[in-house]
Amino acid sequence: MSVSAQNLVWGVRRKTIVADVSLAVAPGETLGLIGPNGSGKSSLLRLLAGLKQPQSGRVEILGQDIARVPRRALARQVAFVQQSAATDTNVSVRDVVRLGRTPHRSALSGWTATDEAAVSAALEQVDMTDRRTQAWQTLSGGERQRVHIARALAQSPRVMFLDEPTNHLDIHHQIEILRMVRDLDLTSIVALHDLNLAAMFCDRIVVLQAGAVVACGTPEAVLTPGLLREVFRVEAEVSAGRCPGQPHIRFKA
């Protein structure tokens, strides 16, 4: 497995936020994390990426216990994309993406041909090569998120974690971003709010409620009217989508 977790527990003070979560993600798979607000999606994502330390349990990435992997070495294998990217500094698109090479360079090393090739390839993957010299502050929200993903790709990771990467984007850019993520030659774990987008772009879905896994499987198996009623407290009709295995959810008023 690319990523596996066993019995993860994490919380703040006396409040448990991630409650005994176990899961496994196969190489090349796109796994979606869904659940109501406060269900623990972002916290679980950070535990899996090694950005938080669990109170108990363990995470393995590519067969290694990440608690025993040096941070720089882990950053060469794992990339994390936040909900949104912002900076007050007037930098170019290329400068932002160059930051992704930090885990591969020492304090005294110069910029290499390998670094340049990784940046160029990342920009090409997100279709931003022609914007490489453009100022970050002049980009639209969708363009900024594509550059943020390019920065992650410049790390040359094998696993990518994305925390609600389509927040605050219009539907065109939401679909564009998730289609791009799905088509990457990577293992991806992505937290999402939109259930129909999760059904469209995820191979499997994990449903969280109060920090615990309440369902895991293909979108077709997981996204049922009963589960939507129980977990999300909404009434909905679930029908077959245009593509096999991609159900469409229509919420009732």
Coordinates of N, CA and C in Angstrom, one line a residue:
M1 N 0.8 -1.2 0.0 CA 0.0 0.0 0.0 C 0.9 1.3 0.0
S2 N 0.4 2.3 -0.7 CA 1.1 3.6 -0.6 C 1.0 4.2 0.8
V3 N -0.2 4.2 1.3 CA -0.5 4.8 2.6 C -1.4 3.8 3.4
S4 N -1.0 3.6 4.7 CA -1.8 2.8 5.6 C -1.8 3.5 6.9
A5 N -2.9 3.4 7.6 CA -3.0 3.9 9.0 C -3.7 2.9 9.9
Q6 N -3.1 2.7 11.1 CA -3.7 1.8 12.0 C -4.1 2.5 13.3
N7 N -5.4 2.5 13.6 CA -5.9 2.9 14.9 C -5.4 4.3 15.3
L8 N -5.5 5.2 14.4 CA -5.1 6.6 14.7 C -6.0 7.3 15.7
V9 N -5.5 7.9 16.7 CA -6.2 8.7 17.7 C -5.5 10.0 17.9
W10 N -6.3 11.1 17.9 CA -5.7 12.4 18.1 C -6.8 13.3 18.6
G11 N -6.5 14.2 19.5 CA -7.5 15.1 20.0 C -6.8 16.3 20.7
V12 N -7.6 17.2 21.2 CA -7.2 18.4 21.8 C -7.8 18.5 23.2
R13 N -7.0 18.6 24.2 CA -7.5 18.5 25.6 C -8.3 17.2 25.8
R14 N -9.6 17.3 26.2 CA -10.3 16.1 26.4 C -11.2 15.8 25.2
K15 N -11.1 16.5 24.1 CA -11.9 16.3 23.0 C -11.2 15.4 21.9
T16 N -11.8 14.2 21.6 CA -11.2 13.4 20.6 C -11.7 13.8 19.2
I17 N -10.7 14.1 18.3 CA -11.1 14.6 17.0 C -10.9 13.5 16.0
V18 N -9.9 12.7 16.1 CA -9.7 11.5 15.2 C -9.8 10.3 16.1
A19 N -10.8 9.4 15.9 CA -11.1 8.3 16.8 C -10.9 7.0 16.2
D20 N -9.7 6.4 16.5 CA -9.4 5.0 16.1 C -9.6 4.7 14.6
V21 N -9.0 5.6 13.8 CA -9.1 5.4 12.3 C -8.1 4.5 11.7
S22 N -8.5 3.6 10.9 CA -7.6 2.7 10.1 C -8.1 2.8 8.7
L23 N -7.1 2.8 7.8 CA -7.4 2.8 6.4 C -6.2 2.4 5.6
A24 N -6.4 2.1 4.3 CA -5.3 1.8 3.4 C -5.6 2.3 2.0
V25 N -4.6 2.8 1.4 CA -4.7 3.4 0.0 C -3.7 2.8 -0.9
A26 N -4.2 2.3 -2.0 CA -3.4 1.6 -3.0 C -2.6 2.5 -3.9
P27 N -1.5 2.1 -4.4 CA -0.7 3.0 -5.3 C -1.6 3.5 -6.5
G28 N -1.5 4.8 -6.8 CA -2.2 5.4 -7.9 C -3.7 5.6 -7.6
E29 N -4.2 5.3 -6.4 CA -5.6 5.5 -6.1 C -5.9 6.9 -5.7
T30 N -7.1 7.4 -6.0 CA -7.5 8.7 -5.4 C -8.6 8.4 -4.4
L31 N -8.3 8.7 -3.1 CA -9.2 8.4 -2.0 C -9.8 9.7 -1.5
G32 N -11.1 9.8 -1.4 CA -11.8 11.0 -0.9 C -12.1 10.9 0.5
L33 N -12.0 11.9 1.3 CA -12.4 12.0 2.7 C -13.6 13.0 2.7
I34 N -14.8 12.5 3.1 CA -15.9 13.4 3.2 C -16.5 13.2 4.6
G35 N -17.3 14.2 5.0 CA -18.0 14.2 6.3 C -18.4 15.6 6.6
P36 N -19.4 15.7 7.6 CA -19.8 17.0 8.0 C -18.7 17.9 8.5
N37 N -19.0 19.2 8.7 CA -18.0 20.1 9.3 C -17.7 19.5 10.7
G38 N -16.4 19.5 11.1 CA -16.1 19.0 12.4 C -15.9 17.5 12.5
S39 N -16.0 16.8 11.4 CA -15.9 15.4 11.4 C -14.5 14.9 11.5
G40 N -13.5 15.8 11.4 CA -12.1 15.3 11.5 C -11.3 15.2 10.2
K41 N -11.9 15.6 9.1 CA -11.2 15.4 7.8 C -9.8 16.0 7.7
S42 N -9.8 17.3 8.1 CA -8.5 18.0 8.0 C -7.5 17.5 9.0
S43 N -7.9 17.2 10.2 CA -7.0 16.6 11.2 C -6.5 15.3 10.7
L44 N -7.4 14.4 10.2 CA -6.9 13.1 9.7 C -5.9 13.3 8.6
L45 N -6.2 14.2 7.7 CA -5.3 14.4 6.6 C -3.9 14.8 7.1
R46 N -3.8 15.7 8.1 CA -2.5 16.1 8.6 C -1.8 15.0 9.4
L47 N -2.6 14.1 10.0 CA -2.0 13.0 10.6 C -1.3 12.0 9.6
L48 N -2.1 11.8 8.5 CA -1.6 10.9 7.5 C -0.3 11.5 6.8
A49 N -0.3 12.8 6.7 CA 0.8 13.5 6.0 C 2.0 13.7 6.9
G50 N 1.9 13.4 8.2 CA 3.0 13.6 9.1 C 3.1 15.0 9.7
L51 N 2.0 15.8 9.4 CA 2.1 17.2 9.9 C 1.6 17.3 11.4
K52 N 0.9 16.3 11.9 CA 0.5 16.1 13.3 C 1.0 14.8 13.7
Q53 N 1.2 14.7 15.0 CA 1.6 13.4 15.6 C 0.5 12.8 16.3
P54 N 0.1 11.5 16.0 CA -1.0 10.9 16.7 C -0.7 10.6 18.2
Q55 N -1.8 10.6 19.0 CA -1.6 10.2 20.4 C -1.4 8.7 20.5
S56 N -2.0 8.0 19.6 CA -1.7 6.6 19.4 C -2.0 6.1 18.0
G57 N -1.5 5.0 17.7 CA -1.6 4.5 16.3 C -0.4 4.8 15.5
R58 N -0.4 4.4 14.2 CA 0.8 4.7 13.3 C 0.3 4.9 11.9
V59 N 1.2 5.5 11.2 CA 1.0 5.7 9.7 C 2.2 5.2 9.0
E60 N 2.0 4.5 7.9 CA 3.0 4.0 7.0 C 2.8 4.6 5.7
I61 N 3.9 5.1 5.1 CA 3.9 5.6 3.7 C 5.0 4.8 3.0
L62 N 4.6 4.1 1.9 CA 5.5 3.3 1.1 C 6.2 2.3 2.0
G63 N 5.5 1.8 3.0 CA 6.0 0.7 3.8 C 6.9 1.2 5.0
Q64 N 7.0 2.5 5.2 CA 7.8 3.0 6.2 C 7.0 3.7 7.3
D65 N 7.2 3.5 8.5 CA 6.6 4.2 9.6 C 7.1 5.6 9.6
I66 N 6.2 6.6 9.3 CA 6.6 8.0 9.1 C 7.1 8.6 10.4
A67 N 6.8 8.0 11.6 CA 7.4 8.5 12.8 C 8.9 8.3 12.9
R68 N 9.4 7.4 12.1 CA 10.8 7.1 12.1 C 11.6 7.7 10.9
V69 N 10.8 8.4 10.0 CA 11.4 9.0 8.8 C 11.7 10.5 9.1
P70 N 13.0 10.9 8.8 CA 13.3 12.3 9.0 C 12.4 13.2 8.1
R71 N 12.1 14.4 8.7 CA 11.1 15.3 8.0 C 11.5 15.6 6.6
R72 N 12.8 15.9 6.3 CA 13.2 16.2 5.0 C 13.1 15.0 4.0
A73 N 13.4 13.8 4.5 CA 13.2 12.6 3.7 C 11.7 12.4 3.4
L74 N 10.9 12.7 4.4 CA 9.4 12.5 4.2 C 8.9 13.5 3.2
A75 N 9.4 14.7 3.2 CA 9.0 15.8 2.3 C 9.4 15.5 0.8
R76 N 10.3 14.6 0.6 CA 10.7 14.1 -0.7 C 9.7 13.1 -1.3
Q77 N 8.9 12.5 -0.4 CA 7.9 11.5 -0.9 C 6.5 12.0 -0.8
V78 N 6.3 13.0 0.0 CA 4.9 13.4 0.4 C 4.7 14.9 0.1
A79 N 3.6 15.3 -0.5 CA 3.3 16.7 -0.7 C 2.0 17.0 -0.1
F80 N 1.8 18.2 0.4 CA 0.5 18.6 1.0 C 0.0 19.9 0.4
V81 N -1.2 19.9 -0.1 CA -1.8 21.1 -0.7 C -2.9 21.6 0.2
Q82 N -2.8 22.8 0.7 CA -3.7 23.4 1.6 C -5.0 23.9 0.9
Q83 N -6.0 24.4 1.7 CA -7.2 24.8 1.1 C -7.0 26.0 0.1
S84 N -6.1 26.9 0.4 CA -5.9 28.0 -0.4 C -4.5 28.5 -0.2
A85 N -3.9 29.2 -1.1 CA -2.5 29.7 -1.0 C -2.6 31.2 -1.1
A86 N -1.8 31.9 -0.2 CA -1.8 33.3 -0.2 C -0.4 33.8 0.2
T87 N 0.0 34.9 -0.4 CA 1.2 35.6 0.0 C 1.1 37.1 -0.3
D88 N 1.8 37.9 0.5 CA 1.8 39.3 0.3 C 3.0 39.7 -0.5
T89 N 3.9 38.8 -0.8 CA 5.2 39.1 -1.5 C 4.9 39.0 -3.0
N90 N 5.5 40.0 -3.7 CA 5.3 40.1 -5.1 C 6.3 39.2 -5.8
V91 N 5.9 37.9 -5.9 CA 6.8 36.9 -6.5 C 6.2 36.4 -7.8
S92 N 7.0 35.8 -8.6 CA 6.5 35.2 -9.9 C 5.9 33.8 -9.7
V93 N 5.2 33.3 -10.6 CA 4.7 31.9 -10.6 C 5.9 30.9 -10.4
R94 N 6.9 31.1 -11.2 CA 8.1 30.3 -11.2 C 8.7 30.3 -9.8
D95 N 8.8 31.4 -9.1 CA 9.4 31.5 -7.8 C 8.6 30.7 -6.8
V96 N 7.3 30.7 -6.9 CA 6.4 29.9 -6.0 C 6.7 28.4 -6.2
V97 N 6.7 28.0 -7.4 CA 6.9 26.6 -7.7 C 8.3 26.1 -7.3
R98 N 9.3 27.0 -7.5 CA 10.7 26.7 -7.0 C 10.8 26.3 -5.6
L99 N 9.9 26.8 -4.8 CA 9.9 26.4 -3.3 C 9.7 25.0 -3.1
G100 N 9.0 24.3 -4.1 CA 8.8 22.9 -3.9 C 10.1 22.0 -3.9
R101 N 11.2 22.6 -4.4 CA 12.4 21.9 -4.5 C 13.2 21.9 -3.2
T102 N 12.7 22.7 -2.2 CA 13.5 22.9 -0.9 C 13.9 21.5 -0.3
P103 N 13.0 20.5 -0.2 CA 13.4 19.3 0.5 C 14.6 18.5 -0.2
H104 N 14.8 18.9 -1.5 CA 15.9 18.2 -2.3 C 17.2 18.9 -2.3
R105 N 17.3 20.1 -1.6 CA 18.5 20.9 -1.7 C 19.0 21.2 -0.3
S106 N 20.3 21.3 -0.1 CA 20.9 21.7 1.1 C 21.1 23.2 1.1
A107 N 21.4 23.7 2.3 CA 21.5 25.2 2.5 C 22.6 25.8 1.5
L108 N 23.6 25.0 1.2 CA 24.7 25.5 0.4 C 24.7 25.0 -1.1
S109 N 23.7 24.2 -1.4 CA 23.7 23.7 -2.8 C 23.1 24.8 -3.7
G110 N 23.6 24.8 -5.0 CA 23.1 25.7 -6.0 C 21.9 25.1 -6.7
W111 N 21.3 25.9 -7.5 CA 20.2 25.5 -8.3 C 20.7 24.6 -9.5
T112 N 20.2 23.4 -9.6 CA 20.7 22.4 -10.6 C 19.8 22.2 -11.8
A113 N 20.3 21.5 -12.8 CA 19.5 21.2 -13.9 C 18.3 20.3 -13.5
T114 N 18.5 19.5 -12.5 CA 17.4 18.6 -12.1 C 16.3 19.4 -11.4
D115 N 16.7 20.4 -10.6 CA 15.7 21.3 -10.0 C 14.9 22.0 -11.1
E116 N 15.6 22.6 -12.1 CA 14.9 23.3 -13.1 C 14.0 22.4 -13.9
A117 N 14.4 21.2 -14.2 CA 13.6 20.2 -14.9 C 12.3 19.9 -14.1
A118 N 12.4 19.8 -12.8 CA 11.3 19.4 -12.0 C 10.3 20.6 -12.0
V119 N 10.8 21.8 -11.9 CA 9.9 23.0 -11.9 C 9.2 23.1 -13.3
S120 N 9.9 22.9 -14.3 CA 9.3 23.0 -15.7 C 8.3 21.9 -15.9
A121 N 8.6 20.7 -15.4 CA 7.6 19.6 -15.6 C 6.4 19.9 -14.8
A122 N 6.5 20.4 -13.6 CA 5.4 20.7 -12.7 C 4.5 21.8 -13.3
L123 N 5.1 22.8 -13.9 CA 4.3 23.9 -14.5 C 3.6 23.3 -15.7
E124 N 4.2 22.5 -16.5 CA 3.6 21.9 -17.6 C 2.4 21.0 -17.2
Q125 N 2.5 20.3 -16.1 CA 1.5 19.4 -15.7 C 0.2 20.1 -15.3
V126 N 0.3 21.3 -14.8 CA -0.8 22.1 -14.4 C -1.2 23.2 -15.5
D127 N -0.5 23.1 -16.7 CA -0.8 24.0 -17.8 C -0.6 25.4 -17.4
M128 N 0.5 25.7 -16.8 CA 0.8 27.1 -16.4 C 2.2 27.5 -16.9
T129 N 2.8 26.8 -17.9 CA 4.1 27.2 -18.4 C 4.1 28.6 -18.9
D130 N 3.1 29.0 -19.6 CA 3.0 30.3 -20.2 C 2.8 31.4 -19.2
R131 N 2.6 31.1 -18.0 CA 2.4 32.1 -16.9 C 3.6 32.1 -16.0
R132 N 4.6 31.5 -16.3 CA 5.7 31.3 -15.3 C 6.3 32.6 -14.9
T133 N 6.3 33.6 -15.7 CA 6.9 34.9 -15.2 C 5.8 35.9 -14.7
Q134 N 4.6 35.4 -14.7 CA 3.5 36.3 -14.2 C 3.6 36.5 -12.7
A135 N 3.2 37.6 -12.2 CA 3.1 37.9 -10.8 C 2.0 37.1 -10.1
W136 N 2.4 36.5 -9.0 CA 1.4 35.6 -8.2 C 0.1 36.4 -7.9
Q137 N 0.2 37.7 -7.5 CA -0.9 38.4 -7.1 C -1.9 38.8 -8.2
T138 N -1.5 38.6 -9.5 CA -2.4 38.8 -10.6 C -3.2 37.6 -11.0
L139 N -3.0 36.5 -10.4 CA -3.6 35.2 -10.8 C -5.0 35.2 -10.2
S140 N -5.9 34.4 -10.9 CA -7.2 34.2 -10.3 C -7.1 33.1 -9.3
G141 N -8.2 32.8 -8.6 CA -8.2 31.8 -7.5 C -7.9 30.4 -8.1
G142 N -8.5 30.1 -9.2 CA -8.2 28.8 -9.8 C -6.8 28.7 -10.3
E143 N -6.2 29.7 -10.8 CA -4.8 29.7 -11.3 C -3.9 29.6 -10.1
R144 N -4.2 30.3 -9.0 CA -3.3 30.1 -7.8 C -3.3 28.7 -7.3
Q145 N -4.5 28.1 -7.3 CA -4.5 26.7 -6.8 C -3.8 25.8 -7.7
R146 N -3.8 26.0 -9.0 CA -3.0 25.2 -9.9 C -1.5 25.4 -9.7
V147 N -1.1 26.6 -9.4 CA 0.3 26.9 -9.1 C 0.7 26.2 -7.8
H148 N -0.2 26.3 -6.8 CA 0.1 25.6 -5.5 C 0.2 24.1 -5.7
I149 N -0.5 23.5 -6.6 CA -0.4 22.1 -6.9 C 1.0 21.9 -7.6
A150 N 1.3 22.8 -8.5 CA 2.6 22.7 -9.2 C 3.8 22.7 -8.2
R151 N 3.7 23.6 -7.2 CA 4.7 23.6 -6.2 C 4.8 22.3 -5.5
A152 N 3.7 21.6 -5.2 CA 3.7 20.3 -4.6 C 4.3 19.3 -5.5
L153 N 4.0 19.4 -6.8 CA 4.5 18.4 -7.8 C 6.0 18.6 -8.0
A154 N 6.5 19.8 -7.8 CA 8.0 20.1 -7.9 C 8.8 19.3 -6.8
Q155 N 8.1 18.9 -5.8 CA 8.8 18.1 -4.7 C 9.1 16.7 -5.3
S156 N 8.5 16.3 -6.4 CA 8.6 15.0 -7.0 C 8.0 13.9 -6.0
P157 N 6.8 14.2 -5.5 CA 6.3 13.3 -4.5 C 5.7 12.0 -5.1
R158 N 5.5 11.0 -4.3 CA 4.8 9.8 -4.7 C 3.4 9.8 -4.1
V159 N 3.1 10.6 -3.1 CA 1.8 10.7 -2.5 C 1.5 12.2 -2.3
M160 N 0.3 12.5 -2.6 CA -0.2 13.9 -2.4 C -1.4 14.0 -1.6
F161 N -1.4 14.9 -0.6 CA -2.6 15.1 0.3 C -3.1 16.5 -0.1
L162 N -4.5 16.6 -0.2 CA -5.1 17.9 -0.6 C -6.3 18.1 0.4
D163 N -6.2 19.3 1.0 CA -7.3 19.6 2.0 C -8.2 20.6 1.3
E164 N -9.4 20.1 0.9 CA -10.4 20.9 0.2 C -9.8 21.9 -0.8
P165 N -9.2 21.3 -1.8 CA -8.5 22.2 -2.8 C -9.4 23.0 -3.7
T166 N -10.7 22.7 -3.7 CA -11.6 23.4 -4.5 C -12.5 24.5 -3.8
N167 N -12.2 24.7 -2.5 CA -12.9 25.7 -1.7 C -12.8 27.1 -2.4
H168 N -13.9 27.8 -2.4 CA -14.0 29.2 -2.9 C -13.7 29.3 -4.4
L169 N -13.7 28.2 -5.2 CA -13.6 28.2 -6.6 C -14.9 28.0 -7.3
D170 N -15.1 28.6 -8.5 CA -16.3 28.3 -9.2 C -16.3 26.9 -9.7
I171 N -17.5 26.4 -10.2 CA -17.6 25.0 -10.6 C -16.7 24.6 -11.7
H172 N -16.4 25.5 -12.6 CA -15.5 25.2 -13.7 C -14.1 24.9 -13.2
H173 N -13.6 25.7 -12.3 CA -12.3 25.5 -11.7 C -12.3 24.3 -10.8
Q174 N -13.4 24.1 -10.1 CA -13.4 22.9 -9.2 C -13.2 21.6 -10.0
I175 N -14.0 21.5 -11.1 CA -13.8 20.3 -11.9 C -12.5 20.2 -12.6
E176 N -11.9 21.4 -13.0 CA -10.6 21.4 -13.7 C -9.5 20.9 -12.7
I177 N -9.6 21.4 -11.4 CA -8.6 21.0 -10.4 C -8.7 19.5 -10.1
L178 N -9.9 19.0 -9.9 CA -10.0 17.6 -9.5 C -9.7 16.7 -10.6
R179 N -10.1 17.1 -11.8 CA -9.7 16.2 -13.0 C -8.2 16.1 -13.1
M180 N -7.5 17.3 -12.9 CA -6.1 17.3 -13.0 C -5.5 16.4 -11.9
V181 N -6.0 16.5 -10.7 CA -5.5 15.6 -9.6 C -5.7 14.2 -9.9
R182 N -6.9 13.8 -10.4 CA -7.2 12.4 -10.7 C -6.2 11.8 -11.7
D183 N -5.9 12.7 -12.7 CA -5.1 12.2 -13.8 C -3.6 12.2 -13.5
L184 N -3.1 12.7 -12.4 CA -1.7 12.6 -12.0 C -1.3 11.2 -11.7
D185 N -0.1 10.9 -12.0 CA 0.5 9.6 -11.7 C 0.9 9.5 -10.3
L186 N 0.0 9.7 -9.4 CA 0.3 9.7 -7.9 C -0.8 9.0 -7.2
T187 N -0.5 8.7 -5.9 CA -1.5 8.3 -5.0 C -2.0 9.6 -4.3
S188 N -3.3 9.9 -4.3 CA -3.9 11.1 -3.8 C -4.9 10.8 -2.7
I189 N -4.9 11.6 -1.7 CA -5.9 11.6 -0.6 C -6.4 13.0 -0.5
V190 N -7.7 13.2 -0.8 CA -8.3 14.6 -0.9 C -9.5 14.7 0.0
A191 N -9.5 15.7 0.8 CA -10.7 16.0 1.6 C -11.6 17.0 0.8
L192 N -12.9 16.6 0.8 CA -13.9 17.4 -0.1 C -15.2 17.6 0.7
H193 N -15.8 18.7 0.3 CA -17.1 19.0 0.8 C -18.2 18.6 -0.1
D194 N -18.0 18.8 -1.4 CA -19.0 18.5 -2.4 C -19.1 17.0 -2.7
L195 N -20.2 16.4 -2.4 CA -20.4 14.9 -2.5 C -20.4 14.5 -4.0
N196 N -21.0 15.3 -4.8 CA -21.1 14.9 -6.2 C -19.7 14.9 -6.9
L197 N -18.8 15.9 -6.5 CA -17.5 15.9 -7.0 C -16.7 14.8 -6.4
A198 N -16.9 14.4 -5.2 CA -16.2 13.2 -4.7 C -16.6 12.0 -5.5
A199 N -17.9 11.9 -5.8 CA -18.4 10.7 -6.6 C -17.8 10.7 -8.0
M200 N -17.6 11.8 -8.6 CA -17.0 11.9 -9.9 C -15.6 11.6 -10.0
F201 N -14.8 12.0 -9.0 CA -13.3 12.0 -9.2 C -12.6 11.0 -8.2
C202 N -13.2 10.4 -7.3 CA -12.6 9.5 -6.3 C -12.8 8.1 -6.6
D203 N -11.8 7.2 -6.5 CA -11.9 5.8 -6.7 C -12.7 5.2 -5.6
R204 N -12.3 5.6 -4.4 CA -13.0 5.2 -3.1 C -13.2 6.4 -2.2
I205 N -14.2 6.2 -1.3 CA -14.5 7.3 -0.4 C -14.5 6.8 1.0
V206 N -13.9 7.6 1.9 CA -14.0 7.3 3.4 C -15.0 8.4 3.9
V207 N -16.0 7.9 4.7 CA -16.9 8.9 5.3 C -16.6 8.9 6.8
L208 N -16.4 10.2 7.3 CA -16.1 10.4 8.7 C -17.3 11.0 9.4
Q209 N -17.5 10.6 10.6 CA -18.5 11.2 11.5 C -17.9 11.2 12.9
A210 N -17.9 12.4 13.5 CA -17.4 12.6 14.9 C -16.0 11.9 15.0
G211 N -15.2 12.1 13.9 CA -13.8 11.6 14.0 C -13.6 10.1 13.7
A212 N -14.7 9.4 13.5 CA -14.6 7.9 13.2 C -15.0 7.6 11.8
V213 N -14.5 6.5 11.2 CA -14.9 6.0 9.9 C -16.2 5.3 10.0
V214 N -17.2 5.8 9.3 CA -18.5 5.1 9.3 C -18.8 4.4 8.1
A215 N -18.0 4.6 7.0 CA -18.2 3.9 5.8 C -16.9 4.1 4.9
C216 N -16.6 3.1 4.1 CA -15.5 3.1 3.2 C -15.8 2.2 2.0
G217 N -15.6 2.7 0.8 CA -15.9 1.9 -0.4 C -16.0 2.8 -1.6
T218 N -16.4 2.2 -2.7 CA -16.6 3.0 -3.9 C -17.7 4.0 -3.7
P219 N -17.7 5.0 -4.5 CA -18.8 6.0 -4.4 C -20.2 5.4 -4.5
E220 N -20.3 4.5 -5.4 CA -21.6 3.8 -5.6 C -22.1 3.1 -4.4
A221 N -21.1 2.4 -3.7 CA -21.5 1.7 -2.5 C -21.7 2.5 -1.3
V222 N -21.0 3.7 -1.2 CA -21.0 4.5 0.0 C -22.1 5.5 0.0
L223 N -22.3 6.2 -1.1 CA -23.2 7.3 -1.2 C -24.7 6.9 -1.4
T224 N -25.3 6.4 -0.3 CA -26.7 5.9 -0.4 C -27.6 6.9 0.3
P225 N -28.9 6.9 0.0 CA -29.8 7.8 0.7 C -29.8 7.6 2.2
G226 N -29.6 6.4 2.7 CA -29.6 6.1 4.1 C -28.4 6.8 4.8
L227 N -27.2 6.6 4.2 CA -26.0 7.2 4.7 C -26.1 8.7 4.7
L228 N -26.6 9.3 3.7 CA -26.7 10.8 3.6 C -27.6 11.3 4.7
R229 N -28.7 10.5 4.9 CA -29.6 10.9 5.9 C -29.0 10.8 7.3
E230 N -28.3 9.7 7.6 CA -27.7 9.5 8.9 C -26.5 10.4 9.2
V231 N -25.6 10.6 8.2 CA -24.4 11.3 8.5 C -24.5 12.8 8.2
F232 N -25.2 13.1 7.1 CA -25.2 14.6 6.7 C -26.6 15.2 7.0
R233 N -27.5 14.4 7.5 CA -28.9 14.9 7.9 C -29.6 15.6 6.7
V234 N -29.5 15.0 5.6 CA -30.2 15.5 4.4 C -31.0 14.4 3.7
E235 N -32.1 14.7 3.1 CA -32.8 13.8 2.3 C -32.4 14.0 0.8
A236 N -32.1 12.9 0.2 CA -31.6 13.0 -1.2 C -31.9 11.7 -2.0
E237 N -32.0 11.9 -3.3 CA -32.2 10.8 -4.2 C -30.8 10.5 -4.9
V238 N -30.4 9.3 -5.0 CA -29.2 8.9 -5.6 C -29.5 8.1 -6.8
S239 N -29.0 8.5 -8.0 CA -29.2 7.9 -9.2 C -27.9 7.6 -9.9
A240 N -28.0 6.7 -10.9 CA -26.8 6.4 -11.7 C -26.3 7.6 -12.5
G241 N -25.0 7.9 -12.5 CA -24.5 9.0 -13.2 C -24.2 8.7 -14.6
R242 N -23.6 9.6 -15.4 CA -23.3 9.3 -16.8 C -22.3 8.2 -17.0
C243 N -21.4 8.1 -16.0 CA -20.3 7.1 -16.1 C -20.6 6.0 -15.0
P244 N -20.3 4.8 -15.4 CA -20.5 3.7 -14.4 C -19.8 3.9 -13.1
G245 N -20.5 3.6 -12.0 CA -19.8 3.8 -10.7 C -19.7 5.2 -10.1
Q246 N -20.3 6.1 -10.9 CA -20.3 7.5 -10.4 C -21.7 8.0 -10.2
P247 N -22.3 7.8 -9.0 CA -23.7 8.1 -8.7 C -23.9 9.6 -8.7
H248 N -25.1 10.1 -9.0 CA -25.4 11.5 -8.9 C -26.4 11.7 -7.8
I249 N -26.1 12.7 -6.9 CA -27.0 13.0 -5.8 C -27.8 14.2 -6.1
R250 N -29.1 14.1 -5.8 CA -30.0 15.2 -6.0 C -30.7 15.5 -4.6
F251 N -30.4 16.6 -4.0 CA -30.9 16.9 -2.7 C -32.3 17.4 -2.8
K252 N -33.1 16.9 -1.8 CA -34.5 17.3 -1.7 C -34.7 18.6 -0.9
A253 N -35.5 19.5 -1.4 CA -35.7 20.8 -0.7 C -36.5 20.5 0.6

